[in-house]
PDB file of C-alpha atoms in Angstrom:
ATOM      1  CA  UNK A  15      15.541  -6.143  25.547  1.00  0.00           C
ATOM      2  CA  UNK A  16      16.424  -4.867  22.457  1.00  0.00           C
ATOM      3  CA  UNK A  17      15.048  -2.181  19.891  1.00  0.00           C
ATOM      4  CA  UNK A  18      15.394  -0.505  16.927  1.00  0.00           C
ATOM      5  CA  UNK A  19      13.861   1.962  14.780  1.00  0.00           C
ATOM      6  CA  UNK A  20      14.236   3.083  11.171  1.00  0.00           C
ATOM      7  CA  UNK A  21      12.116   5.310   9.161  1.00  0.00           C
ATOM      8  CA  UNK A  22       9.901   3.236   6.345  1.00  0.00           C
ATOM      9  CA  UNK A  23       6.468   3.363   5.089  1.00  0.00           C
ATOM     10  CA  UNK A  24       6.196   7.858   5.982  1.00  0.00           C
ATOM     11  CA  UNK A  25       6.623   7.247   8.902  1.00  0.00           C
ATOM     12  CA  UNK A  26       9.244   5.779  12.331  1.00  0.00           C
ATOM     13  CA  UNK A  27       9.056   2.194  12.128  1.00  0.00           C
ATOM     14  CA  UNK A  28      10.316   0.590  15.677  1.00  0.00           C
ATOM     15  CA  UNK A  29      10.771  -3.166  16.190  1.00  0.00           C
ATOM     16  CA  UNK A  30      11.482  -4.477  20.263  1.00  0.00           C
ATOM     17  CA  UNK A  31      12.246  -7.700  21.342  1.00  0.00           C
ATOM     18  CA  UNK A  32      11.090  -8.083  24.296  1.00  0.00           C
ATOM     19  CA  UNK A  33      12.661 -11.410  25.178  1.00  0.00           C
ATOM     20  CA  UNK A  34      13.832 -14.799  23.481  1.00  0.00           C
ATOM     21  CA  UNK A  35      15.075 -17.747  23.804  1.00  0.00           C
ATOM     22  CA  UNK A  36      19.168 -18.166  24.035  1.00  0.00           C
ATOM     23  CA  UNK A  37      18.759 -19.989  20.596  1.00  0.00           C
ATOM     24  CA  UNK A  38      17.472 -17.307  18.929  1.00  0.00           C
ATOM     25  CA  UNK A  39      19.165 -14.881  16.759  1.00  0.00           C
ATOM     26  CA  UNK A  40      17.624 -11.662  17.682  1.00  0.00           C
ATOM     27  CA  UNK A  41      19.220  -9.164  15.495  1.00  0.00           C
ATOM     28  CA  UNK A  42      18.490 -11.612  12.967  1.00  0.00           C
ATOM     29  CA  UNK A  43      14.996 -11.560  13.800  1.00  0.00           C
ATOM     30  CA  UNK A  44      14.878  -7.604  14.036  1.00  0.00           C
ATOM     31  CA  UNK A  45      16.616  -7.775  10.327  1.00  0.00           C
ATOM     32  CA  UNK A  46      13.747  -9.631   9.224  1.00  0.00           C
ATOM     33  CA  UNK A  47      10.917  -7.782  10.740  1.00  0.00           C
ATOM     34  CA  UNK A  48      12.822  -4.815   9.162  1.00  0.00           C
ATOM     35  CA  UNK A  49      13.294  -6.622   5.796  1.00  0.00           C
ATOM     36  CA  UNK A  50       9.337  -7.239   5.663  1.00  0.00           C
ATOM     37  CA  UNK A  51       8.122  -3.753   6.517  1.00  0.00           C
ATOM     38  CA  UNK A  52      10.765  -2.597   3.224  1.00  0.00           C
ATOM     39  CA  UNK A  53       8.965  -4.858   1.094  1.00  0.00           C
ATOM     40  CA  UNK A  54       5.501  -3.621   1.535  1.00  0.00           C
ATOM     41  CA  UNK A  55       6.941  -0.030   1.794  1.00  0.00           C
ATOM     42  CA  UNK A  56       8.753  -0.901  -1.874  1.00  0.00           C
ATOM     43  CA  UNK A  57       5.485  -2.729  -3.006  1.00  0.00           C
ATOM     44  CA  UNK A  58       2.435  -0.709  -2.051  1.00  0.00           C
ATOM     45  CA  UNK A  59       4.142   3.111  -1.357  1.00  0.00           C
ATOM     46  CA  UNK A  60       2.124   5.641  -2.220  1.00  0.00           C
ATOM     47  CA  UNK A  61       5.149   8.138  -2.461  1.00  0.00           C
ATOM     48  CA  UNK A  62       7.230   5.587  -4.088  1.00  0.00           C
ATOM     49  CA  UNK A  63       7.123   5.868  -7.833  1.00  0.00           C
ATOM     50  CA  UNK A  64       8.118   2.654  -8.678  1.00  0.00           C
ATOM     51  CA  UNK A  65       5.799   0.831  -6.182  1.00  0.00           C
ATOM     52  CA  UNK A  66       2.875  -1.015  -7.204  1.00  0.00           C
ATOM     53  CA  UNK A  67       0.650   1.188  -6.144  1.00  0.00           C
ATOM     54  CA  UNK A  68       2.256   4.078  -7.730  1.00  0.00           C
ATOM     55  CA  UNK A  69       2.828   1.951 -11.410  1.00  0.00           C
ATOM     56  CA  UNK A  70      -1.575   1.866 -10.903  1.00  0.00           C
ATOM     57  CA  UNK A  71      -2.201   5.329  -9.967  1.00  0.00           C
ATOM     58  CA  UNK A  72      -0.171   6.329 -13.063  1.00  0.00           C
ATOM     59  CA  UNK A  73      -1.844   3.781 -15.197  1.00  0.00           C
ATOM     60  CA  UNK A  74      -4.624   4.910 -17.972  1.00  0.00           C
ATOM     61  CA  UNK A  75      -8.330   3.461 -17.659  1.00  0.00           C
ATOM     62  CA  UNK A  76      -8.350   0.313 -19.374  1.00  0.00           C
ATOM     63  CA  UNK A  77      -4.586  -0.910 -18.569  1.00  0.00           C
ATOM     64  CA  UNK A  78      -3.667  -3.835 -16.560  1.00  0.00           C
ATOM     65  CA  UNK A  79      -1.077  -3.846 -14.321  1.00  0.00           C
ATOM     66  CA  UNK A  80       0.955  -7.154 -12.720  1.00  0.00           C
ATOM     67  CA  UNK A  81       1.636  -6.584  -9.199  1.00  0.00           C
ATOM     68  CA  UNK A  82       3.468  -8.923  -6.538  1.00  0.00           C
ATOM     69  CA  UNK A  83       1.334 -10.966  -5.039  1.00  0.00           C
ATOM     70  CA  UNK A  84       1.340  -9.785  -1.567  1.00  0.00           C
ATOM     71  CA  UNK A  85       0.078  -6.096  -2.900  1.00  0.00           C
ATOM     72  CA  UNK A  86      -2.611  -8.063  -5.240  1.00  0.00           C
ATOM     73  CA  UNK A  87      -3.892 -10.319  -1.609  1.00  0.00           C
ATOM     74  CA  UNK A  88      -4.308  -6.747   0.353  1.00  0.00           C
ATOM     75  CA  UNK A  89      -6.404  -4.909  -2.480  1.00  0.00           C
ATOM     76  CA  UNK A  90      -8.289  -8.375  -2.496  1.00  0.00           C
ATOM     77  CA  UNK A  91      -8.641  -7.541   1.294  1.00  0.00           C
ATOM     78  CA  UNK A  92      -9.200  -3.754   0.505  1.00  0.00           C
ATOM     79  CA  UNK A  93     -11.921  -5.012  -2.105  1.00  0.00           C
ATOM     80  CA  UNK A  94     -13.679  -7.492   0.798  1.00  0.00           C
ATOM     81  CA  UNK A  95     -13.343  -4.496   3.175  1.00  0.00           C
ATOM     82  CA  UNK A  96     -15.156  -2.025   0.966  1.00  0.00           C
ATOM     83  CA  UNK A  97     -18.177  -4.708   0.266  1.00  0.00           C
ATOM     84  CA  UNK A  98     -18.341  -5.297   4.074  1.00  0.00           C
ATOM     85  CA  UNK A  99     -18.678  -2.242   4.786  1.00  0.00           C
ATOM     86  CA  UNK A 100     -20.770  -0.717   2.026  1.00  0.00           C
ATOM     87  CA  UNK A 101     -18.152   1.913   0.657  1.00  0.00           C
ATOM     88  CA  UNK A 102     -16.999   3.240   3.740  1.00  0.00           C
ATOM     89  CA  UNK A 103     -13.724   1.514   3.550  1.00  0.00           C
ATOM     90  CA  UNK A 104     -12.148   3.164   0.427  1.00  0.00           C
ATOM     91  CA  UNK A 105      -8.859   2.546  -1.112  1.00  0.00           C
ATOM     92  CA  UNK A 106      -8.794   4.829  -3.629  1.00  0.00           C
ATOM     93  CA  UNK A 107      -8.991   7.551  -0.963  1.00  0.00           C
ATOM     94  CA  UNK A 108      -6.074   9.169  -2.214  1.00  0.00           C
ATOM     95  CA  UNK A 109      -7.665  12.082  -4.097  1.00  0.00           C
ATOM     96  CA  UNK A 110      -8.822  12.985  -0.844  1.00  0.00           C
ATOM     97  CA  UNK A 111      -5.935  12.902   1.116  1.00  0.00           C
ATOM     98  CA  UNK A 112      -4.305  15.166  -1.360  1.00  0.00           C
ATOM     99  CA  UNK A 113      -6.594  17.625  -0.985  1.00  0.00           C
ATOM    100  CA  UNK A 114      -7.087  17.513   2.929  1.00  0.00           C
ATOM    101  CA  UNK A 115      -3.152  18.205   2.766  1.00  0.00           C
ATOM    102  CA  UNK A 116      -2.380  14.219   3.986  1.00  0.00           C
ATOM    103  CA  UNK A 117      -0.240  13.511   1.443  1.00  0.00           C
ATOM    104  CA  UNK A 118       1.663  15.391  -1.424  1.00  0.00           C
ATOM    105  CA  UNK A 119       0.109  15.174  -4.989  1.00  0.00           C
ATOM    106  CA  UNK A 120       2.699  12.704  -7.267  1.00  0.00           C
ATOM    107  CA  UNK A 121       1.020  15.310  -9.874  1.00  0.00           C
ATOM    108  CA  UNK A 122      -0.636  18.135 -10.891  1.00  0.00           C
ATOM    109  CA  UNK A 123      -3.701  17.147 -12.062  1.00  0.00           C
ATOM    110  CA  UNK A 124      -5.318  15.125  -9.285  1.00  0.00           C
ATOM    111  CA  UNK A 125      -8.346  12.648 -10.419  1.00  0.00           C
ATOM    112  CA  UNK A 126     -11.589  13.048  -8.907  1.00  0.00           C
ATOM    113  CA  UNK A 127     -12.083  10.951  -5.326  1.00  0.00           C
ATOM    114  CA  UNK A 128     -14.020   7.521  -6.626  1.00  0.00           C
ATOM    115  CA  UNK A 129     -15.068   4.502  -5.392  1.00  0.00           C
ATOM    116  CA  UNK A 130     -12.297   2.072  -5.460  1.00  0.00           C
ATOM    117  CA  UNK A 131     -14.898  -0.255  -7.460  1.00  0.00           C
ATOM    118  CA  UNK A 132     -14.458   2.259 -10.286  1.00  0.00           C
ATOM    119  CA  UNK A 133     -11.009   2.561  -9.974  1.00  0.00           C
ATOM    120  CA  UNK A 134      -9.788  -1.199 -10.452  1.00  0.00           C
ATOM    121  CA  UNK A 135     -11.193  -4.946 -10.438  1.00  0.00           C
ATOM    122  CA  UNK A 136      -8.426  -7.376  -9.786  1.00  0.00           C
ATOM    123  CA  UNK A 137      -7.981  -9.974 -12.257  1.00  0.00           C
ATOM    124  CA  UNK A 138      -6.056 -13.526 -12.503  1.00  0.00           C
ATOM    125  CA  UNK A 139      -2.647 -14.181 -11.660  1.00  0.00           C
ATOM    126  CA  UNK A 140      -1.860 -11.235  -9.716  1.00  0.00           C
ATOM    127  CA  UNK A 141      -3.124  -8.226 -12.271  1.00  0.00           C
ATOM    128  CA  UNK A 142      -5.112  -5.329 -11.610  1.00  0.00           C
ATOM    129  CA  UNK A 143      -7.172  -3.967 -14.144  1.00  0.00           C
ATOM    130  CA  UNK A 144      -7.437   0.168 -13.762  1.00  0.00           C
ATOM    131  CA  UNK A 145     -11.235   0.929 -14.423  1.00  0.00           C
ATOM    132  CA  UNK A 146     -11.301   4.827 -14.291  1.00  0.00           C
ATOM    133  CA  UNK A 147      -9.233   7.585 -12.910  1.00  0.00           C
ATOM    134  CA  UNK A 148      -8.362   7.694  -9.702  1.00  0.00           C
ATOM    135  CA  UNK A 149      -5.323   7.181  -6.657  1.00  0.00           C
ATOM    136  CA  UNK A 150      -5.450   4.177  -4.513  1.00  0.00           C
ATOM    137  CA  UNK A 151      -3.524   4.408  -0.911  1.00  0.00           C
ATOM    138  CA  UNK A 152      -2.853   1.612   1.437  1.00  0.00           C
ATOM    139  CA  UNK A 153      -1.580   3.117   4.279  1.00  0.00           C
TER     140      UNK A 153
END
């Protein structure tokens, strides 16, 4: 067995392997479950200024913003989610979490807690388009 931990997405991220076959290249393996969980840390952080997720909170009502595609396929999922279940699954949560002390404000003046279908639509080719004020969080 082997495992290893490193701290990404806020929090202790730990990756075990169990068993494999002889063939396998498990440190390899654990370097790519690793490599995966950086991505969507770099892509849809909250904390990370330079995420997507971040670039949108900051952005004005009205803008569009291109995002990878794998952080454009979750808020597709976050979008089908918050249909499904009639608003109760939020994304742009974030306001709240601020102010329950969850996470730390990026700034001072913290939007109002919204729906997250006032807060963006997707469009095409991977852009989101920011409809009002307001913080998204994926985690």
């Amino acid at each position: 067995m082997r495992r290893r931990a490193r701290p990404l997405l806020g929090t202790l991220v730990d990756v075990t392997v169990a068993s494999a076959p002889a063939h396998i290249d498990v440190d390899g393996a654990i370097e790519a479950a690793f490599a995966a969980v950086a991505l969507t840390h770099r892509l849809m952080s909250f904390h990370d200024s330079g995420s997507d997720v971040a670039r949108l909170n900051r952005a004005a009502p009205g803008a569009v913003v291109a995002v990878d595609a794998h952080t454009w396929n979750v808020l597709a999922l976050a979008q089908r989610m918050f249909d499904t279940s009639g608003g109760v699954f939020n994304a742009a949560c974030a306001p709240r979490l601020v102010e329950w002390d969850c996470l730390p404000a990026p700034e001072q003046v913290r939007p109002a807690y919204a729906a997250q279908a006032d807060v963006y639509a997707l469009d095409e080719d991977n852009r989101v388009r920011k409809l009002g004020p307001g913080w998204i969080d994926l985690g």
